[in-house]
Coordinates of C-alpha atoms in Angstrom, one line a residue:
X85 CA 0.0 0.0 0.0
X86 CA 2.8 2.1 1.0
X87 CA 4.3 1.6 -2.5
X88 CA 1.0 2.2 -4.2
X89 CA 0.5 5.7 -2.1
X90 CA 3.8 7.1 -3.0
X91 CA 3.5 6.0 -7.0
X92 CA -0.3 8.0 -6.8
X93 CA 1.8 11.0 -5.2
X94 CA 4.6 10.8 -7.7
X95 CA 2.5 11.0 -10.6
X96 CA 0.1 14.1 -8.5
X97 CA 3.4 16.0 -8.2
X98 CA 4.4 15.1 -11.8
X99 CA 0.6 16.1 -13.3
X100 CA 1.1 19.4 -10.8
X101 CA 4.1 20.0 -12.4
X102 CA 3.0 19.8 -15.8
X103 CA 0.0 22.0 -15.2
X104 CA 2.5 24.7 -13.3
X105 CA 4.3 24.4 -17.5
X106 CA 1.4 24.4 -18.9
X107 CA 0.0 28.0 -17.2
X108 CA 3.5 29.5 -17.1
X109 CA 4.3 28.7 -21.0
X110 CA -0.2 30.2 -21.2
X111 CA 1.2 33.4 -19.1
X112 CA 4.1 33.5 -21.6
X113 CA 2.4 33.6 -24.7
X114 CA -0.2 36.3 -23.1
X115 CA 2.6 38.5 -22.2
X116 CA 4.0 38.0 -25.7
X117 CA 0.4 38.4 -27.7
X118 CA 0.0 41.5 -25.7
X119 CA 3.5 42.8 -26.6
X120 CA 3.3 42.1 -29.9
X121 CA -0.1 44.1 -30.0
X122 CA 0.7 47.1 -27.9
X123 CA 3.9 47.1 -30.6
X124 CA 1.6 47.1 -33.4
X125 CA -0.5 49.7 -32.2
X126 CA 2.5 51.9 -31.2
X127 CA 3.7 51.5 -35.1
X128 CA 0.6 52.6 -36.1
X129 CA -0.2 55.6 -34.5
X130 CA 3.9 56.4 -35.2
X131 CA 3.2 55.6 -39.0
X132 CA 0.0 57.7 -38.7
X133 CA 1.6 60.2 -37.1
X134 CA 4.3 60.6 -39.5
X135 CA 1.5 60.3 -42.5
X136 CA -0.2 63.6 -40.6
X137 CA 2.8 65.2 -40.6
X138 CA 4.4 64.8 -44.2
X139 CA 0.7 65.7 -45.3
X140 CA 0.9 68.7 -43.1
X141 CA 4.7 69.5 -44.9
X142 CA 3.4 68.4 -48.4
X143 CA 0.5 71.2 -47.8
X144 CA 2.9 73.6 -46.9
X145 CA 5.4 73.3 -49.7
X146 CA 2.5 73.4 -51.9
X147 CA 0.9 76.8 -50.0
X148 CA 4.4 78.6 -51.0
X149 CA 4.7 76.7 -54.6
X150 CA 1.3 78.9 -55.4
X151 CA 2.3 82.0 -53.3
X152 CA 5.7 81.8 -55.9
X153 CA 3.8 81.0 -58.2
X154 CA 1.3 83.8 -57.8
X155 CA 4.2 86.4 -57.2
X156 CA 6.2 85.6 -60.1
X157 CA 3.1 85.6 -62.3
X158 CA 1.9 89.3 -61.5
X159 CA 5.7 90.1 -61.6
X160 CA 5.2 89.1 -65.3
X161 CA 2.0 90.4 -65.7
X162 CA 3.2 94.0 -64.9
X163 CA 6.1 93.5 -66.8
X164 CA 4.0 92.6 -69.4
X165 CA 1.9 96.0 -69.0
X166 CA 4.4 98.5 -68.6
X167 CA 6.1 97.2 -71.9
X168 CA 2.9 97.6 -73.7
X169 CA 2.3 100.8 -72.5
X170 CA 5.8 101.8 -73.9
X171 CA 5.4 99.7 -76.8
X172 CA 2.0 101.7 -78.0
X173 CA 3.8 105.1 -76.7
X174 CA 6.6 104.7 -79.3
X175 CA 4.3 103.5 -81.8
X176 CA 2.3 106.4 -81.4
X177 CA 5.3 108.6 -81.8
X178 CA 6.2 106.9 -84.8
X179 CA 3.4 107.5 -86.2
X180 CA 4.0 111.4 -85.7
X181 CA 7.4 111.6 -87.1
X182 CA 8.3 112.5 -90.6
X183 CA 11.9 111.8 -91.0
X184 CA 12.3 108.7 -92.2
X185 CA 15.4 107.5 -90.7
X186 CA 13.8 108.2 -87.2
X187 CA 10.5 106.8 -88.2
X188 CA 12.4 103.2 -88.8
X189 CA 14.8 103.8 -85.8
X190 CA 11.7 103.7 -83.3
X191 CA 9.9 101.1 -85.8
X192 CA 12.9 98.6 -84.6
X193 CA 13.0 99.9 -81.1
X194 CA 8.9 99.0 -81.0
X195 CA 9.8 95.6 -82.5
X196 CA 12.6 94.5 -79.4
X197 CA 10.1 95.6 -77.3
X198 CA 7.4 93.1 -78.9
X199 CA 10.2 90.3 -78.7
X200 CA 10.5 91.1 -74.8
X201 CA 6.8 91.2 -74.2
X202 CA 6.4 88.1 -75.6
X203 CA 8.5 86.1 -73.5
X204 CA 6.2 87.9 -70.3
X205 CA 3.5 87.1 -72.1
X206 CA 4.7 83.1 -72.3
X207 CA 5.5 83.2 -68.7
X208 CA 2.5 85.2 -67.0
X209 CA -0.2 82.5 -65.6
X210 CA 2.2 79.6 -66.7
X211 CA 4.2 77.1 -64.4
X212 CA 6.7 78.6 -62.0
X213 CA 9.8 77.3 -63.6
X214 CA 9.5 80.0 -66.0
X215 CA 10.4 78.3 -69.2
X216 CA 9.4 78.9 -72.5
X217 CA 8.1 76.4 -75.7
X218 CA 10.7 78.0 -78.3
X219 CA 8.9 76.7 -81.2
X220 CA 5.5 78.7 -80.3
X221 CA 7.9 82.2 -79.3
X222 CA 9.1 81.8 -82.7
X223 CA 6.1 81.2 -84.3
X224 CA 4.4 84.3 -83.0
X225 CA 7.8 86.1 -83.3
X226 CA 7.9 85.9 -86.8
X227 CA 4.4 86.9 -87.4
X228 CA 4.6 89.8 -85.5
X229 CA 7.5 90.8 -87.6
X230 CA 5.6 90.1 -90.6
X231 CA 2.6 92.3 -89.9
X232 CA 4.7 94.9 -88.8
X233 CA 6.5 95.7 -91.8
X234 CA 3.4 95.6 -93.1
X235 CA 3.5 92.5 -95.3
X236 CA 0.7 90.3 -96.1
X237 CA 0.9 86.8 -94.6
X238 CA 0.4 85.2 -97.2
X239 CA 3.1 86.3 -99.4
X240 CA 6.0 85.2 -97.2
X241 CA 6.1 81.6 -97.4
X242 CA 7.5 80.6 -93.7
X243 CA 9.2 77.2 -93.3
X244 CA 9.7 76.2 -89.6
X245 CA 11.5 73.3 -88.5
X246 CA 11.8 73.9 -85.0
X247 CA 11.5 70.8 -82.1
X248 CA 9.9 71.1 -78.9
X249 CA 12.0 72.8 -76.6
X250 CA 11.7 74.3 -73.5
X251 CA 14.1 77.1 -72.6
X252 CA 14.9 79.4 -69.2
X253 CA 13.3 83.0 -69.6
X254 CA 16.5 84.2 -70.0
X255 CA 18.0 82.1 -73.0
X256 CA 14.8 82.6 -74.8
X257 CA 15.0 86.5 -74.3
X258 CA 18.3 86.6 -76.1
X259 CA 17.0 84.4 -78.9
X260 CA 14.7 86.4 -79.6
X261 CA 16.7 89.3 -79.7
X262 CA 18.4 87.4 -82.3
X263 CA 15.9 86.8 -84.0
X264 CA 14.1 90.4 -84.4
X265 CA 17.1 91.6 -85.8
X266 CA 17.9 88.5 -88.2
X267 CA 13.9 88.5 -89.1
X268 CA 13.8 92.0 -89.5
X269 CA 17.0 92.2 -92.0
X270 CA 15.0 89.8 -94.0
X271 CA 11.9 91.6 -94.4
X272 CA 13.9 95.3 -95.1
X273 CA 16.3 94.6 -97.1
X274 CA 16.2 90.6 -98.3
X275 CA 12.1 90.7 -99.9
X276 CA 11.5 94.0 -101.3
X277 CA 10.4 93.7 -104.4
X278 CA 11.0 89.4 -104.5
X279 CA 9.1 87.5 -106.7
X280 CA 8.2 84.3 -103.8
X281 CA 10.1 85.1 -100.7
X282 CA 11.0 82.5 -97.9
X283 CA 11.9 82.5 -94.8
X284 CA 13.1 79.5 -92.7
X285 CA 13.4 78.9 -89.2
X286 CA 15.1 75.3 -87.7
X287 CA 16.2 74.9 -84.0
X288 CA 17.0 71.7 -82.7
X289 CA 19.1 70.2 -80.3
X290 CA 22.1 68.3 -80.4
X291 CA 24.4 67.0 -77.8
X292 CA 26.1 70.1 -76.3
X293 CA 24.3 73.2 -77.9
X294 CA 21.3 74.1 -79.5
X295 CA 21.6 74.8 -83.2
X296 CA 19.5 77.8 -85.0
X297 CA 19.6 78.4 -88.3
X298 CA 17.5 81.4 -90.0
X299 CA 18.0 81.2 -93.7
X300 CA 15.8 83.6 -96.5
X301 CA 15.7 82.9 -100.4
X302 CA 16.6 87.2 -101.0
X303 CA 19.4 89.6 -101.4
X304 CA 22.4 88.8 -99.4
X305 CA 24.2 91.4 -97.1
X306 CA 26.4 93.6 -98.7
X307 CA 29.8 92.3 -98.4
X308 CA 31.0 95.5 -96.5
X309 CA 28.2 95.4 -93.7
X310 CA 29.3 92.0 -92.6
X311 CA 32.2 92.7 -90.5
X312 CA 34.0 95.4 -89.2
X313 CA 33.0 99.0 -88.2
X314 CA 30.8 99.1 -91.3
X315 CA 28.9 96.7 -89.5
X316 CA 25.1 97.6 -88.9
X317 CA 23.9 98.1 -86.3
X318 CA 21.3 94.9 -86.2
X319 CA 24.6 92.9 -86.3
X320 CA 26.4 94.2 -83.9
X321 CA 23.6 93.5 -81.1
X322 CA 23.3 90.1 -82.5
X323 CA 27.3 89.4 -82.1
X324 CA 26.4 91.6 -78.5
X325 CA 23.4 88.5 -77.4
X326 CA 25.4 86.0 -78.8
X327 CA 28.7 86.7 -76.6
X328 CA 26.4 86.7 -73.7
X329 CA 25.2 83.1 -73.7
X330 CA 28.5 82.1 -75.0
X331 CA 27.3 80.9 -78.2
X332 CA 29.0 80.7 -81.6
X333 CA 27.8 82.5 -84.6
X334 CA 28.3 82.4 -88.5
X335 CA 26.9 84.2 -91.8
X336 CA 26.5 82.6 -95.2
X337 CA 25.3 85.0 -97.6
X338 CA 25.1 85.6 -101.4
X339 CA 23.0 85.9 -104.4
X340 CA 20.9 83.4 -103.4
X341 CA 20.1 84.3 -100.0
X342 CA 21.6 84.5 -96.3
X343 CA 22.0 82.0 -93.6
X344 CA 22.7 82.9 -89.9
X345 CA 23.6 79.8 -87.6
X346 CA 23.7 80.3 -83.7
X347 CA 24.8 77.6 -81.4
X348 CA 23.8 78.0 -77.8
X349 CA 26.2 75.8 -75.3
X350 CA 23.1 73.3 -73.3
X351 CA 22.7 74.5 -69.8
X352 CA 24.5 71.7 -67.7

């Protein structure tokens, strides 16, 4: 019996024992579950937290993009005012004058001014980074020219072959500069009195610079107004733009017509 008593207690102690694992590995696991979930809520509210706060930040940045935005684009806007106020005031003059030779001096003055306002005109209302599409600048460019030296549209054939590019303000600005006065030549002194007169414009860009060519079908430049002091006037502010971006320029002219080529170093 004796025997038998302390088996039944051995196998109680054993069975206790195993109950104690039991509850402490139950205990465990708790403690773990609730770890695992007070973690998981910390992450979240962390996470959400963060989420809040980049939203906040992202808000923000966006709240000064438009105030920049806004600011540059009446910046541009008045710009783009007071240089047609001065652009109608010199036309009006113009108009007044009776000497020739200061009637076309003011007539090209008017016509820098048009290539300025244009470029205010592309960048008022647009995005902030203040670019320009070059092929519609020179599009518009052109036909202002046009009409101002009084030609009927359709009796200028225009070829353009130009890509679509986006220039800085700036770079745009003194290409169209450039172009006034290489446009302008054309219509004085290239088409008076032509038969079918052309005119065209290619830009495109290769792997360092941006290649213009403006090219007409009329008289070419007098041999001693290419280079020089005898140089005109029109070229010298083109050689003056040019130097400024650092670009390259050449002249091809002849019976046959005259070819200007600009290349504008890329912006690294």
């Amino acid at each position: 019996d004796n025997v038998l008593l302390i088996e039944k207690n051995k196998l109680q102690t054993e069975e206790a024992a195993k109950q104690n694992v039991t509850i402490y590995a139950l205990f465990a696991s708790a403690a773990l579950l609730l770890l695992i979930v007070v973690f998981i809520g910390y992450a979240y509210r962390a996470k959400r937290k963060s989420l809040l706060l980049s939203k906040e930040v992202i808000t923000q940045k966006q709240f000064v993009i438009e105030q920049k935005q806004n600011m540059l684009s009446e910046l541009h806007h008045r710009i783009k005012n007071n240089l047609q106020i001065l652009a109608s005031l010199l036309s009006l003059q113009q108009k007044r004058l009776t000497d020739e030779t200061s009637r076309e001096a003011l007539h090209a003055v008017e016509n820098r001014l048009e290539a300025m306002l244009l470029v205010h005109k592309g960048l008022y209302g647009k995005s902030v980074d203040g670019t320009i599409r070059i092929k519609d600048y020179m599009h518009k460019l052109s036909e202002n020219l046009i009409s101002s030296f009084g030609y009927d549209r359709s009796y200028i054939k225009t070829i353009f072959q130009i890509e679509d590019l986006l220039f800085d303000a700036d770079i745009a600005l003194n290409a169209g500069f450039i172009a006034n006065e290489i446009i302008s030549n054309s219509l004085k002194h290239a088409f008076p009195g032509h038969a079918a007169p052309e005119l065209h414009i290619r830009i495109w860009q290769e792997q360092t610079h941006y290649r213009f060519i403006f090219s007409d079908n009329g008289a070419g430049i007098p041999q001693n107004r290419n280079a020089g002091k005898d140089e005109s006037f029109g070229l010298k502010l083109i050689r003056l733009f040019v130097d400024q971006m650092g670009a390259t320029f050449e002249i091809q002219s002849g019976a046959t017509g005259t070819q200007f080529e600009i290349n504008i170093p890329v912006s690294k």
